[in-house]
Coordinates of C-alpha atoms and ligand atoms in Angstrom, one line a residue:
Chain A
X1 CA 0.0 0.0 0.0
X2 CA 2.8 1.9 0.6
X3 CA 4.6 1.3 -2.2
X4 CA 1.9 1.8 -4.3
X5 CA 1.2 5.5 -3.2
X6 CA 5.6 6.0 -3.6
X7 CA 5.1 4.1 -7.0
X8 CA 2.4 6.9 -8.0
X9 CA 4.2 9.8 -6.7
X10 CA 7.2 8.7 -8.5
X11 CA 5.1 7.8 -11.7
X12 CA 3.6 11.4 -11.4
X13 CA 6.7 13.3 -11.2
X14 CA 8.7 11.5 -13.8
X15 CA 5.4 11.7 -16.3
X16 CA 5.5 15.9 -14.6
X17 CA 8.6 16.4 -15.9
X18 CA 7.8 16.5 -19.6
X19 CA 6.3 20.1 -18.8
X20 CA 3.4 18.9 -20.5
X21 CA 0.7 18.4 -17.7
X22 CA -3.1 20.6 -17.7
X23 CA -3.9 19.8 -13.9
X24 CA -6.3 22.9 -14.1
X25 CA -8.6 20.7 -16.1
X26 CA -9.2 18.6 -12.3
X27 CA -8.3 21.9 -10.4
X28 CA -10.9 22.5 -8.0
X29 CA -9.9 26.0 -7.3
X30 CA -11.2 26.7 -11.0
X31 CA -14.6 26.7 -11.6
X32 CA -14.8 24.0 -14.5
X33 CA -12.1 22.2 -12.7
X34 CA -14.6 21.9 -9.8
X35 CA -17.5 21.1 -12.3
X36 CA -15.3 18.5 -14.0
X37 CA -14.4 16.8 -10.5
X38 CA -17.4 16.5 -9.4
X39 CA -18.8 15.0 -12.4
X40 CA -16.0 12.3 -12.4
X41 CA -16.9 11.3 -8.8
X42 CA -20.4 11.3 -9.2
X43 CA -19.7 8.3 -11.5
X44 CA -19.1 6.5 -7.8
X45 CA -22.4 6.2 -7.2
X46 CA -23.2 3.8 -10.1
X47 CA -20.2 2.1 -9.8
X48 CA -20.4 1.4 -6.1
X49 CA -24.3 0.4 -6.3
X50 CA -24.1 -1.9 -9.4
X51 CA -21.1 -3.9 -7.6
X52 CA -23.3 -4.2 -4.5
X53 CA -26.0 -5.0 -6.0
X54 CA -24.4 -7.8 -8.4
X55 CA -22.8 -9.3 -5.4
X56 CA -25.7 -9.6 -3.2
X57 CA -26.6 -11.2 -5.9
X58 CA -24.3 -13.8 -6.9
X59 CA -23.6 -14.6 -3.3
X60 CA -27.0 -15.6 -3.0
X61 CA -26.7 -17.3 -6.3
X62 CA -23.4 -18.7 -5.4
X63 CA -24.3 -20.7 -2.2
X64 CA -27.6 -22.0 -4.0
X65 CA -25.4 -23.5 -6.3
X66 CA -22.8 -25.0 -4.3
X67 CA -25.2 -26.9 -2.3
X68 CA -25.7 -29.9 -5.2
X69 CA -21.9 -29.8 -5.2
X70 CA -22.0 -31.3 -1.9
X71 CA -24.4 -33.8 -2.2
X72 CA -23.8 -37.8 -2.4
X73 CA -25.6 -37.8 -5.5
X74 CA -23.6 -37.0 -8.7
X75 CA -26.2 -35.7 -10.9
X76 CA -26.7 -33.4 -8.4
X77 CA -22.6 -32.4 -8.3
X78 CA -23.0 -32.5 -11.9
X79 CA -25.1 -29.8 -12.1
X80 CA -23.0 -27.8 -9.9
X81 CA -19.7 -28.6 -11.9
X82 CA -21.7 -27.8 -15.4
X83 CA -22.7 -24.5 -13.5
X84 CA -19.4 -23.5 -12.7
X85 CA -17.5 -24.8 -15.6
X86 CA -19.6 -23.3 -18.6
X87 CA -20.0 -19.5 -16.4
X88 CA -16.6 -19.1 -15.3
X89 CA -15.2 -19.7 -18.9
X90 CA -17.2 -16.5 -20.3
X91 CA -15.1 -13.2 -20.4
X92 CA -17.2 -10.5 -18.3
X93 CA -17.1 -8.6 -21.1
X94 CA -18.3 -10.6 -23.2
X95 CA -21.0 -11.5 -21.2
X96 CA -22.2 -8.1 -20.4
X97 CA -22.4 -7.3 -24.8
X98 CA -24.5 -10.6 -24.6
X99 CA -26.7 -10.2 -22.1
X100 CA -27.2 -6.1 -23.2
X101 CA -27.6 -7.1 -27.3
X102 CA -28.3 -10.5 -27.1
X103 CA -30.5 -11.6 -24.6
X104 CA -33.6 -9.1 -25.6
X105 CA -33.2 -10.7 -29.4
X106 CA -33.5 -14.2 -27.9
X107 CA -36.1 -13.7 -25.1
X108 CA -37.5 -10.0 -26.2
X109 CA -36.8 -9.2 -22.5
X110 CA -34.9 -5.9 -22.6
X111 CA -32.7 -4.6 -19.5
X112 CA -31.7 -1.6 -19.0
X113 CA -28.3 -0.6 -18.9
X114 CA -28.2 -1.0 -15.2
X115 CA -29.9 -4.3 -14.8
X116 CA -27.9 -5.6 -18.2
X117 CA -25.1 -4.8 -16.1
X118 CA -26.0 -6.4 -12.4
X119 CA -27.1 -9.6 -14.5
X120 CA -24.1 -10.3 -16.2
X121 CA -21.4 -9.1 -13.2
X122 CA -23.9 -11.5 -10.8
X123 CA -23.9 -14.7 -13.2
X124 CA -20.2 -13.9 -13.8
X125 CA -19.1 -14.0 -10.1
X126 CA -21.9 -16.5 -9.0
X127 CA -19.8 -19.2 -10.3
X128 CA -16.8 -17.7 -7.9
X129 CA -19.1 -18.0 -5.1
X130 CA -20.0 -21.3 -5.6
X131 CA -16.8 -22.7 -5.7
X132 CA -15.7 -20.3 -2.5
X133 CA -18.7 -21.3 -0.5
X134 CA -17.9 -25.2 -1.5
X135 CA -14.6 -25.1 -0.3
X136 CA -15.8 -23.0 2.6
X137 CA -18.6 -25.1 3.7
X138 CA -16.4 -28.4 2.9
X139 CA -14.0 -27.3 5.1
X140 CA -16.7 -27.5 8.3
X141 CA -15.8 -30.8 10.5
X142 CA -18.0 -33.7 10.3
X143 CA -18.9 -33.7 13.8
X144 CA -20.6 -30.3 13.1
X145 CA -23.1 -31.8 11.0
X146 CA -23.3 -35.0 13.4
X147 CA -24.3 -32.9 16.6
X148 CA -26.8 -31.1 14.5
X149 CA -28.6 -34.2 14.1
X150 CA -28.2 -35.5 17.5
X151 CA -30.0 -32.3 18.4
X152 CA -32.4 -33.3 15.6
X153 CA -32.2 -30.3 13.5
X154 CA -33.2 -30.7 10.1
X155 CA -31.2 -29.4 6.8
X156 CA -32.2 -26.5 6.5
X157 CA -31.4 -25.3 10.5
X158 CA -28.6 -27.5 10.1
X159 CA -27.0 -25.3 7.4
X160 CA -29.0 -21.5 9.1
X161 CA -27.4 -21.9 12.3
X162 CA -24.6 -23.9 12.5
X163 CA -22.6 -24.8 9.2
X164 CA -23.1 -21.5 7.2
X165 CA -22.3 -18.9 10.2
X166 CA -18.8 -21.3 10.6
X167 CA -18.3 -21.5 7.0
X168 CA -18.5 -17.4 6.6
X169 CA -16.4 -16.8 9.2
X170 CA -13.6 -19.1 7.1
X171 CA -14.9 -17.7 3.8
X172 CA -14.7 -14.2 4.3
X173 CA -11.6 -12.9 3.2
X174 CA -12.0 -14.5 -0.2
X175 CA -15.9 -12.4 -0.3
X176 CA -13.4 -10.0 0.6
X177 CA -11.1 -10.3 -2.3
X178 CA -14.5 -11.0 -4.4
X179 CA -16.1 -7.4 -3.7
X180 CA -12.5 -6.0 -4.7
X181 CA -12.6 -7.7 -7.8
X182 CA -16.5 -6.7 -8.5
X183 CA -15.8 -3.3 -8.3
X184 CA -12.6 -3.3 -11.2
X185 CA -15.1 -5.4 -13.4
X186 CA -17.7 -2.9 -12.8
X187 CA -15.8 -0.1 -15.1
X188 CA -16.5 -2.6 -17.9
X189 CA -20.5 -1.9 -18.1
X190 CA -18.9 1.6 -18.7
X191 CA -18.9 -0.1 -22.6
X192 CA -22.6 -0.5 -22.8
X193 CA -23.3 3.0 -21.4
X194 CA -23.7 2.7 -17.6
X195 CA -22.9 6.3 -15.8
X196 CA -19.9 5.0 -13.8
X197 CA -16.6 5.9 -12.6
X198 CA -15.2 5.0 -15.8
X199 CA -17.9 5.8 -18.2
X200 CA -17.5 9.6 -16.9
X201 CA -13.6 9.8 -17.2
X202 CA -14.0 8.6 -20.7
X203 CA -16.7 11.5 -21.5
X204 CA -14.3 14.2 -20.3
X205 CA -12.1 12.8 -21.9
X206 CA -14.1 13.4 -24.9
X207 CA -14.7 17.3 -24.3
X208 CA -11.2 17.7 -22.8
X209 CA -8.7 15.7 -24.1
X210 CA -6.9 15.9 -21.0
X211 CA -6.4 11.6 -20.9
X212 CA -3.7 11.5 -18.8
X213 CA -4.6 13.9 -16.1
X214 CA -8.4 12.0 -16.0
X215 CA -7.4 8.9 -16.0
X216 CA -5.1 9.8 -13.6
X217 CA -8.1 10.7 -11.3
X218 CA -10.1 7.5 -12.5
X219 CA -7.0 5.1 -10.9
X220 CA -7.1 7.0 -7.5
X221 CA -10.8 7.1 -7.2
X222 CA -11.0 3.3 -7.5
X223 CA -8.0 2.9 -5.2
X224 CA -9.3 5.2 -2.7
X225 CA -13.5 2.9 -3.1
X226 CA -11.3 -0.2 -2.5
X227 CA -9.0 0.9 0.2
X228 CA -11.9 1.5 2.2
X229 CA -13.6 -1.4 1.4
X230 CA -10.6 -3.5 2.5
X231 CA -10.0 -1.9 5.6
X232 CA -14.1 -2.6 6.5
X233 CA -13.6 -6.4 5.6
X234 CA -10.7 -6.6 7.7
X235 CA -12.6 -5.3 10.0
X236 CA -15.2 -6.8 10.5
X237 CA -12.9 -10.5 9.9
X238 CA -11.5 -9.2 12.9
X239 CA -15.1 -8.5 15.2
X240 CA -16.2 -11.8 14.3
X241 CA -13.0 -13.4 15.2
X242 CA -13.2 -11.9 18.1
X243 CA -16.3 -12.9 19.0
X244 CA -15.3 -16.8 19.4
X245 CA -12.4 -17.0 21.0
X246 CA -12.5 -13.5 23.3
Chain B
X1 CA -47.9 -48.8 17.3
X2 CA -47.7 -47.4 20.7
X3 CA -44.2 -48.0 22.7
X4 CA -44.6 -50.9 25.6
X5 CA -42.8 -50.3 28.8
X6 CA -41.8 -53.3 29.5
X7 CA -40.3 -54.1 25.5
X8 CA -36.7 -53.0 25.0
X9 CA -36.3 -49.9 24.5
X10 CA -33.6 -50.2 22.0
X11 CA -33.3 -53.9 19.8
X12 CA -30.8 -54.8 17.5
X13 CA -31.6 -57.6 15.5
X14 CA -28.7 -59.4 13.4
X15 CA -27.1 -55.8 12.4
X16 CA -24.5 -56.0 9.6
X17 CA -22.6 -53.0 8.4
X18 CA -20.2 -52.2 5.7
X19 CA -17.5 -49.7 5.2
X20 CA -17.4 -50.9 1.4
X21 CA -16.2 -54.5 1.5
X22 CA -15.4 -54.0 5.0
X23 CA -17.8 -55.4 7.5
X24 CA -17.4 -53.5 10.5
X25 CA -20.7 -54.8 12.4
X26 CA -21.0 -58.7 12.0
X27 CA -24.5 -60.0 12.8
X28 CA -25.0 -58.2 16.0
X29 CA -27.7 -58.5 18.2
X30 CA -28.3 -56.6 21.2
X31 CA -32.0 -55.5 23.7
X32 CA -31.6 -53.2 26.0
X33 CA -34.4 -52.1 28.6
X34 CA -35.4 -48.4 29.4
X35 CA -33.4 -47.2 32.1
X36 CA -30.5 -49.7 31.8
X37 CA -27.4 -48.5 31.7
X38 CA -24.8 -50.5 29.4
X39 CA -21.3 -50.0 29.1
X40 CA -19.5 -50.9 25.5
X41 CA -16.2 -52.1 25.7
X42 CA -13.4 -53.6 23.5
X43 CA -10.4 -53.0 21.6
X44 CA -9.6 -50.0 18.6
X45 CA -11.5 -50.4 15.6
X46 CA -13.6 -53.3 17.1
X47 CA -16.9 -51.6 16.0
X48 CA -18.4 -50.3 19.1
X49 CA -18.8 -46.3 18.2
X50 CA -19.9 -47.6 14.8
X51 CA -22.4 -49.5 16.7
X52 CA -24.1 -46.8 18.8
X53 CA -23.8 -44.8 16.1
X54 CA -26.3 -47.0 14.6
X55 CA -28.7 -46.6 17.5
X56 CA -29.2 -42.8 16.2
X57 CA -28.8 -43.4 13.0
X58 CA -25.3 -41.4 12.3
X59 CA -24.5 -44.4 10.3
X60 CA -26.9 -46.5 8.7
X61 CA -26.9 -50.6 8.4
X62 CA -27.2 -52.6 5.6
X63 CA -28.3 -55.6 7.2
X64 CA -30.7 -56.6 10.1
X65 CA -33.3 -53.9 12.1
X66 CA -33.1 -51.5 14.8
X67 CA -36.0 -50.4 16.7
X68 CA -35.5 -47.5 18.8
X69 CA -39.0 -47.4 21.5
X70 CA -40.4 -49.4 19.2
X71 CA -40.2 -47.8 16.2
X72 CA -37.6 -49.4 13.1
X73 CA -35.3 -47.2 11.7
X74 CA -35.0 -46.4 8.1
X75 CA -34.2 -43.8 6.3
X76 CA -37.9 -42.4 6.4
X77 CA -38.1 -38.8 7.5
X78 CA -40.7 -39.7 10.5
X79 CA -38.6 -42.5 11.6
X80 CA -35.6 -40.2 11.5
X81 CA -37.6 -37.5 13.3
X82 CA -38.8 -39.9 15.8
X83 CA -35.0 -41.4 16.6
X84 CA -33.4 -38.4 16.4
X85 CA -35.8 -36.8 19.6
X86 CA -35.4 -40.1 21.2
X87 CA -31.9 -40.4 21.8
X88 CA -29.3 -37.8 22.7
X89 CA -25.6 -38.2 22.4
X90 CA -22.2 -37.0 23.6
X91 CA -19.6 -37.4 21.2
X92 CA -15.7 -37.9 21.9
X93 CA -14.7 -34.1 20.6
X94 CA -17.8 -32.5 22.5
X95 CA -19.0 -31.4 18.9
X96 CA -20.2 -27.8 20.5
X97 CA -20.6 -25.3 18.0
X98 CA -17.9 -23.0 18.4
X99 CA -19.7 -19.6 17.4
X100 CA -22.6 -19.7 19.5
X101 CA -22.6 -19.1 23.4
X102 CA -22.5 -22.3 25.7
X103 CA -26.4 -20.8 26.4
X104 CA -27.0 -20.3 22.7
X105 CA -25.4 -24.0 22.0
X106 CA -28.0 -25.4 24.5
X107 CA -31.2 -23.5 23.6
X108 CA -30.5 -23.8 19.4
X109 CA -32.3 -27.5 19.6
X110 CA -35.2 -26.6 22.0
X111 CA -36.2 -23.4 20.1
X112 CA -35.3 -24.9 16.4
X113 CA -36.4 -28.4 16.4
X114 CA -39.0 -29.2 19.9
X115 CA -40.6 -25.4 19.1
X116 CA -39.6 -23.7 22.7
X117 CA -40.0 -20.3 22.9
X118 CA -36.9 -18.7 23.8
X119 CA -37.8 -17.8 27.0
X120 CA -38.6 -21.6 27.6
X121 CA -35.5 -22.8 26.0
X122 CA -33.1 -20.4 28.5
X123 CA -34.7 -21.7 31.3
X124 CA -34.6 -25.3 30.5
X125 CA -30.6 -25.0 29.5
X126 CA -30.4 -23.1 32.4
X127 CA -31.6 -25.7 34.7
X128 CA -29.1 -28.7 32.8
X129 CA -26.2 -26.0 33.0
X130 CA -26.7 -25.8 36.8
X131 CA -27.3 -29.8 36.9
X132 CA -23.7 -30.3 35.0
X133 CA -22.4 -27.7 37.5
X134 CA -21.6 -24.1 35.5
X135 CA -24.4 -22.3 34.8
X136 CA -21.6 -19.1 35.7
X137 CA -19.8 -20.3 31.6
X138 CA -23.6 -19.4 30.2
X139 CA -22.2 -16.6 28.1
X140 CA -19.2 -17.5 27.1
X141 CA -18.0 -19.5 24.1
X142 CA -17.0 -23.0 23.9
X143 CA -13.1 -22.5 23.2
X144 CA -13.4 -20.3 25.9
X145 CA -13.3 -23.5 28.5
X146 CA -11.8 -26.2 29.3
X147 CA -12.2 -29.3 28.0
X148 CA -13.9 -30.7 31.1
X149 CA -16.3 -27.5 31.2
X150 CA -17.0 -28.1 27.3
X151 CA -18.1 -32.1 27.6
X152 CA -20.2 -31.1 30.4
X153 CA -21.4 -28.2 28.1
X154 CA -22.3 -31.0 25.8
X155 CA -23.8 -33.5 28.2
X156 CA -26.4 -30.3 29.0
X157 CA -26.8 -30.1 25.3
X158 CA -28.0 -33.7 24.8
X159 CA -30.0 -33.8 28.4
X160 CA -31.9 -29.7 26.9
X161 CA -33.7 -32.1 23.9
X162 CA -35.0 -34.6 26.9
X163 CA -34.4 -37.7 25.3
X164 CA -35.0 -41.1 26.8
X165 CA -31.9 -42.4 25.4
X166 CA -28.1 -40.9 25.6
X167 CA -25.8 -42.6 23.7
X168 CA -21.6 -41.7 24.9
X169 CA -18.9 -42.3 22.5
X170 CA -15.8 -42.4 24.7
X171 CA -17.0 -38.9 26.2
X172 CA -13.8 -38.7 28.3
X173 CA -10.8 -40.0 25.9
X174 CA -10.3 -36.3 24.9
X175 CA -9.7 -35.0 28.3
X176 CA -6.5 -34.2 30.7
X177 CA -6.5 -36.8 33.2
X178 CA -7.3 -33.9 35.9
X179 CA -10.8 -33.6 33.8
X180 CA -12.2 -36.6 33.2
X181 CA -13.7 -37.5 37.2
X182 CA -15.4 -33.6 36.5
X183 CA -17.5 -35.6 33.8
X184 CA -18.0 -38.8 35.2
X185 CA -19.2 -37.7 38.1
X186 CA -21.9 -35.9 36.1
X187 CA -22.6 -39.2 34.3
X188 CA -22.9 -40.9 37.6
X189 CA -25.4 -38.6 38.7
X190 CA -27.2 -38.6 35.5
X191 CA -27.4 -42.8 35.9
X192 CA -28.8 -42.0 39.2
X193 CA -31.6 -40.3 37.4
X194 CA -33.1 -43.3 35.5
X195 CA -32.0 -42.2 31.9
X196 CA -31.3 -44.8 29.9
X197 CA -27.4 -44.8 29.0
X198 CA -25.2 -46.4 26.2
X199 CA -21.7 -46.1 27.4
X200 CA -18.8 -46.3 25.6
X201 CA -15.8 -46.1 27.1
X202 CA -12.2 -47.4 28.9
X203 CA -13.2 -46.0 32.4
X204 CA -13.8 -49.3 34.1
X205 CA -14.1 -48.2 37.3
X206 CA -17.0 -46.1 36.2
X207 CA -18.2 -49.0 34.4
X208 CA -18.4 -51.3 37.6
X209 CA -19.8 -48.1 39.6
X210 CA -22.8 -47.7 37.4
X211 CA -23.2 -50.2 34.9
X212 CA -26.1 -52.5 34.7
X213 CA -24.7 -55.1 31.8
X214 CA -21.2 -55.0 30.0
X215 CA -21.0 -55.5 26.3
X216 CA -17.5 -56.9 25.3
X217 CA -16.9 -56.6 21.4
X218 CA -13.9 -57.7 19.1
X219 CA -13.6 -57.6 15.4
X220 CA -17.3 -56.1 14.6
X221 CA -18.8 -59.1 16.8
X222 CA -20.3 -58.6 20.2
X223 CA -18.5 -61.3 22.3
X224 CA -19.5 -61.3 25.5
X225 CA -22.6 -59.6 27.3
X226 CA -22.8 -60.0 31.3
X227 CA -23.8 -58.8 34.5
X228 CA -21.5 -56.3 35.3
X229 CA -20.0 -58.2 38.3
X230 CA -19.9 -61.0 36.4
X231 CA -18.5 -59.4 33.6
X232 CA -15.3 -58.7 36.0
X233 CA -14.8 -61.1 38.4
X234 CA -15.9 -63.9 35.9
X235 CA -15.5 -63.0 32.0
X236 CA -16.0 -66.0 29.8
X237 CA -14.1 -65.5 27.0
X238 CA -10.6 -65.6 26.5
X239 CA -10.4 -62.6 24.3
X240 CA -12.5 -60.7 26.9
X241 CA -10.2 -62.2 29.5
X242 CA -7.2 -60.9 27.4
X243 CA -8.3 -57.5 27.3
X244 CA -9.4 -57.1 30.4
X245 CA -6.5 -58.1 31.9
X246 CA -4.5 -55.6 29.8
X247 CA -6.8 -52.7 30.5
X248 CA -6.8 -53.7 33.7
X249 CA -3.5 -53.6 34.6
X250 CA -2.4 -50.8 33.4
Ligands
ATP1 N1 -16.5 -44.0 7.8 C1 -15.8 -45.1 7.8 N2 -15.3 -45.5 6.6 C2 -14.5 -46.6 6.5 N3 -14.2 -47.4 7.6 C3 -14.7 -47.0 8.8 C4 -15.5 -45.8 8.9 N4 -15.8 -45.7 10.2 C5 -15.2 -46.8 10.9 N5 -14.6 -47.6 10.0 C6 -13.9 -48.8 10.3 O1 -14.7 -49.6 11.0 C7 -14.1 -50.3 12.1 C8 -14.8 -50.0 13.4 O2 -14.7 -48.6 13.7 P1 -15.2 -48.0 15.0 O3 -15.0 -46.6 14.9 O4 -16.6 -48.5 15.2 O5 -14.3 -48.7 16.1 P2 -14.2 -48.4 17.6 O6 -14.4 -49.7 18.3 O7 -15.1 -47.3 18.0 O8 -12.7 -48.0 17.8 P3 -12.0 -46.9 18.7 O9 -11.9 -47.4 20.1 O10 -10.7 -46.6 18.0 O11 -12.9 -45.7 18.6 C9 -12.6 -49.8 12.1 O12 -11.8 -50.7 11.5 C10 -12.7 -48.5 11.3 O13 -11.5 -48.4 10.5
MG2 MG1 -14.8 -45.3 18.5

C-alpha cells in the first residue's frame, strides 16, 4: 500500500517532468475544474451500487449453487460442476455485450443498462461464489453436522445456524477479495453506457482531451473505493473473530 | 404402534454393516431395557462407536433392524424424526458449535427443532447447566473453556432435547486426566436419574460403579454380554479375558 502510493508519486513526477501536464482541467480552485471533478466522482455512485448489487446477488446465487456440489448424488454435483465450468469460462465482457444485445433478441426481455449490467457481473461471479462457499462449507468438520442431528435439526437449520455462520467466518476474506474484484469489473458496463466511474472519465475525456490527467483521477478514485472497502472487511474479519475465542 | 414399557427400549436384530467391503458390524444383536445402563467395551477399531452410532442413525446398516421405542429405523423422515428426539448423544470431541454461546449451543435444539419459545428454552438449558455444575460459563463461548467445562457443556446439550436415550462415544478419551472424574461424576449422577445410557468407554471403574450389563466386542462381533460383576470377576471368554487383563493392569 505503501509502495503503491511512492510508485504513484514517482510515476507522477517522472510523467510531470515532460512540462506537458493541464492539472487545471481537475483543479478545484477553477470553476470548471470543480464542475469537472465533481462529475467524475459522481460516477461513484453507479459504480459502487451496481457492484453491490451484483454481489448480493451472486452470493446468493453462489451458495444455492454449491449446495448440489455437496451432495452424495452425482447428478446433483453435476449440475454444480456444469454451472461452474460453462460460467466461469465466459469473459465479463463478453457476457455483459450478450446479455445487453443478445438476450432481448433471444427472449425479447430488454434490461436496462443497469440491470444488463448487475445480471451479467452476478452470473459472472456467482460461479466464484460457488466454488468459495464449497470449499468454505467443505472445510466445516463432520462432527458439526453429526451434533446437529443429535439435536435433531433438520437441513435447512442445520446449514441457518450452524454450518453456514462457521463457514462465513472461514470464507470471508475470499468475499473480501470478491467485492475488490466486482468493483474493477464494474468499469466494464462503462462499454454499454452505464454512468460510472469509468464511463465519466471517458466522456471528459471526450470534451477535454486531458487523458492522462483524467485517468489519472479514475486510478485513484478506485483505489481510494477499495481501500476503504478492505480496511471494513478486515474489519469486520477481525469482530467476528473476536467474538469466538475473546 | 404405541411403545410398551416393558419391550426393549432399544433392539438390534442381526445388524450388519459395511465400510465398502469392510464389514465392521457382523450379525450383532443386542435389547436393551429403558433405564439400563450398558457399558460398551473392546479394543480399537472393534466396531463399538460404529455400533451406537447405529442406534441414532449417524451411520446406517445394511443388514438386520433397529427399533429404537419401538419404532424401526429407516431412512424415512418420520422414523428419523422420531430417533433423532429419542436419543441424545455425547460425542468424543464434544462437537459444541464453536460460534454460539454455551447458552446459545444449548437452547439452538429446543427453540429450532422441539418449538420452545426462547424464554422456555433459556430456562430449560439453564436448569441442565446448573445440573452439569456451570451455569456461571452461560455466556461464554465454547473454546473459551476447558475441555472438562466443554463435555459437560455438551452433556447439558444432549440432556436440553430430553431424550430417553443418551448414547456416549468415549465422552472422556479427549480430556486431561485432571478432567475426566469432573465428567464422570456428572454421568454418575445422570445414571442415578433413571436415563437410559449407552456407554462407551475405557473407564472401568465407572463401568463397575454404574453399569447395569457389560458389552464386550472384538472384530465387529459382540462377544461377551454379562452382568457387570460378572462381567469382572468372571469374564467368559478368553479374548475378553485378554483384554481385560491388559486394560486392567495398566
Ligand atoms: N466412515 C468409515 N469408513 C470406513 N471405515 C470405517 C469408517 N468408520 C469406521 N470404519 C472402520 O470400521 C471399524 C470399526 O470402527 P469403530 O470406529 O466403530 O471402532 P471403535 O471400536 O469405535 O474403535 P475406537 O476405540 O478406536 O474408537 C474400524 O476398522 C474402522 O477403521
Ligand atoms: Mg470409537
Amino acid at each position: 500500500m505503501k509502495r503503491a502510493i511512492l510508485l504513484l508519486s514517482v510515476f507522477l513526477f517522472v510523467a510531470g517532468c515532460s512540462g506537458n501536464w493541464g492539472w487545471y482541467v481537475v483543479d478545484p480552485r477553477t470553476p470548471t475544474g470543480w464542475i469537472n471533478l465533481t462529475f467524475m466522482m459522481r460516477g461513484a455512485y453507479y459504480t459502487l451500487a451496481i457492484s453491490v448489487v451484483a454481489i448480493s446477488i451472486s452470493v446468493v446465487v453462489g451458495l444455492i449453487i454449491a449446495l448440489p456440489g455437496l451432495s452424495k448424488n452425482k447428478y446433483l454435483r453435476g449440475i454444480n460442476r456444469t454451472y461452474v465450468e460453462v460460467v466461469r469460462s465466459v469473459p465479463i465482457l463478453v457476457l455483459i455485450l450478450w446479455v445487453f444485445y443478445g438476450l432481448p433478441e433471444l427472449t425479447g426481455i430488454r434490461l436496462n443498462v443497469f440491470w444488463a449490467g448487475v445480471f451479467a457481473l452476478a452470473l459472472s461471479d456467482s460461479a466464484f461464489q460457488a466454488e468459495i462457499f464449497r470449499a468454505g462449507i467443505q472445510s466445516i468438520r463432520r462432527g458439526q453436522y453429526e451434533a446437529a442431528q443429535s439435536i435433531s435439526l433438520n437441513y435447512v437449520d442445520t446449514m441457518r445456524f450452524v454450518i453456514l455462520p462457521q463457514a462465513i467466518r472461514r470464507i470471508l476474506p475470499a468475499l473480501g477479495n470478491q467485492l475488490v474484484y466486482m468493483i474493477k469489473m464494474s468499469s466494464l458496463v462503462s462499454v454499454i453506457g452505464l454512468q460510472d466511474l469509468t464511463r465519466n472519465a471517458r466522456e471528459l475525456v471526450v470534451t477535454e482531451y486531458r487523458t492522462l490527467e483524467i485517468y489519472t483521477i479514475l486510478v485513484l478514485e478506485y483505489l481510494v473505493i477499495i481501500l476503504i472497502v478492505s480496511a471494513g472487511v478486515r474489519w469486520l474479519e477481525r469482530r467476528l473473530q473476536e467474538s469466538e475465542r475473546g | 404402534m404405541p411403545f410398551d414399557d416393558s419391550a426393549p427400549i432399544i433392539e438390534i436384530k442381526n445388524v450388519s454393516k459395511y465400510f465398502g467391503d469392510f464389514k465392521a458390524l457382523a450379525d450383532v444383536s443386542l435389547e436393551i431395557s429403558s433405564g439400563e445402563r450398558v457399558v460398551i467395551c473392546g479394543p480399537s477399531g472393534s466396531g463399538k462407536s460404529t455400533l451406537i452410532r447405529c442406534v441414532n442413525r449417524l451411520e446406517s446398516h445394511e443388514e438386520g433392524h433397529v427399533f429404537v421405542s419401538g419404532t424401526e429405523l429407516t431412512d424415512a423422515r418420520a422414523s428419523l424424526m422420531k430417533v433423532r428426539s429419542d436419543v441424545g448423544m455425547v460425542f468424543q470431541q464434544f462437537n459444541l458449535f464453536p460460534h454460539l454461546k454455551v447458552i446459545d449451543n444449548l437452547t439452538l435444539g429446543p427453540r429450532r427443532a422441539l418449538g420452545l419459545s426462547e424464554e422456555a428454552a433459556r430456562a430449560r438449558a439453564m436448569e441442565y447447566l446448573e445440573r452439569v455444575q456451570i451455569p456461571e460459563q452461560a455466556e461464554k463461548y465454547p473454546l473459551q473453556l476447558s475441555g472438562g467445562q466443554q463435555q459437560r457443556v455438551a452433556i447439558a446439550r444432549s440432556l436440553c432435547m430430553e431424550p430417553r436415550i443418551l448414547l456416549f462415544d468415549e465422552p472422556t478419551s479427549a480430556l486431561d486426566p485432571e478432567m475426566i472424574n469432573e465428567v464422570l461424576d456428572v454421568m454418575v449422577e445422570l445414571a442415578g436419574s433413571g436415563m437410559t445410557m449407552v456407554v462407551v468407554t475405557h473407564e472401568m471403574g465407572f463401568a463397575r460403579r454404574v453399569a447395569d450389563r457389560m458389552v464386550f466386542m472384538d472384530g465387529g462381533e459382540i462377544v461377551e454380554v454379562a452382568e457387570t460383576e460378572a462381567f469382572f470377576t468372571a469374564p467368559k471368554s478368553r479374548r475378553c479375558r485378554a483384554f481385560l487383563d491388559k486394560i486392567l493392569n495398566h
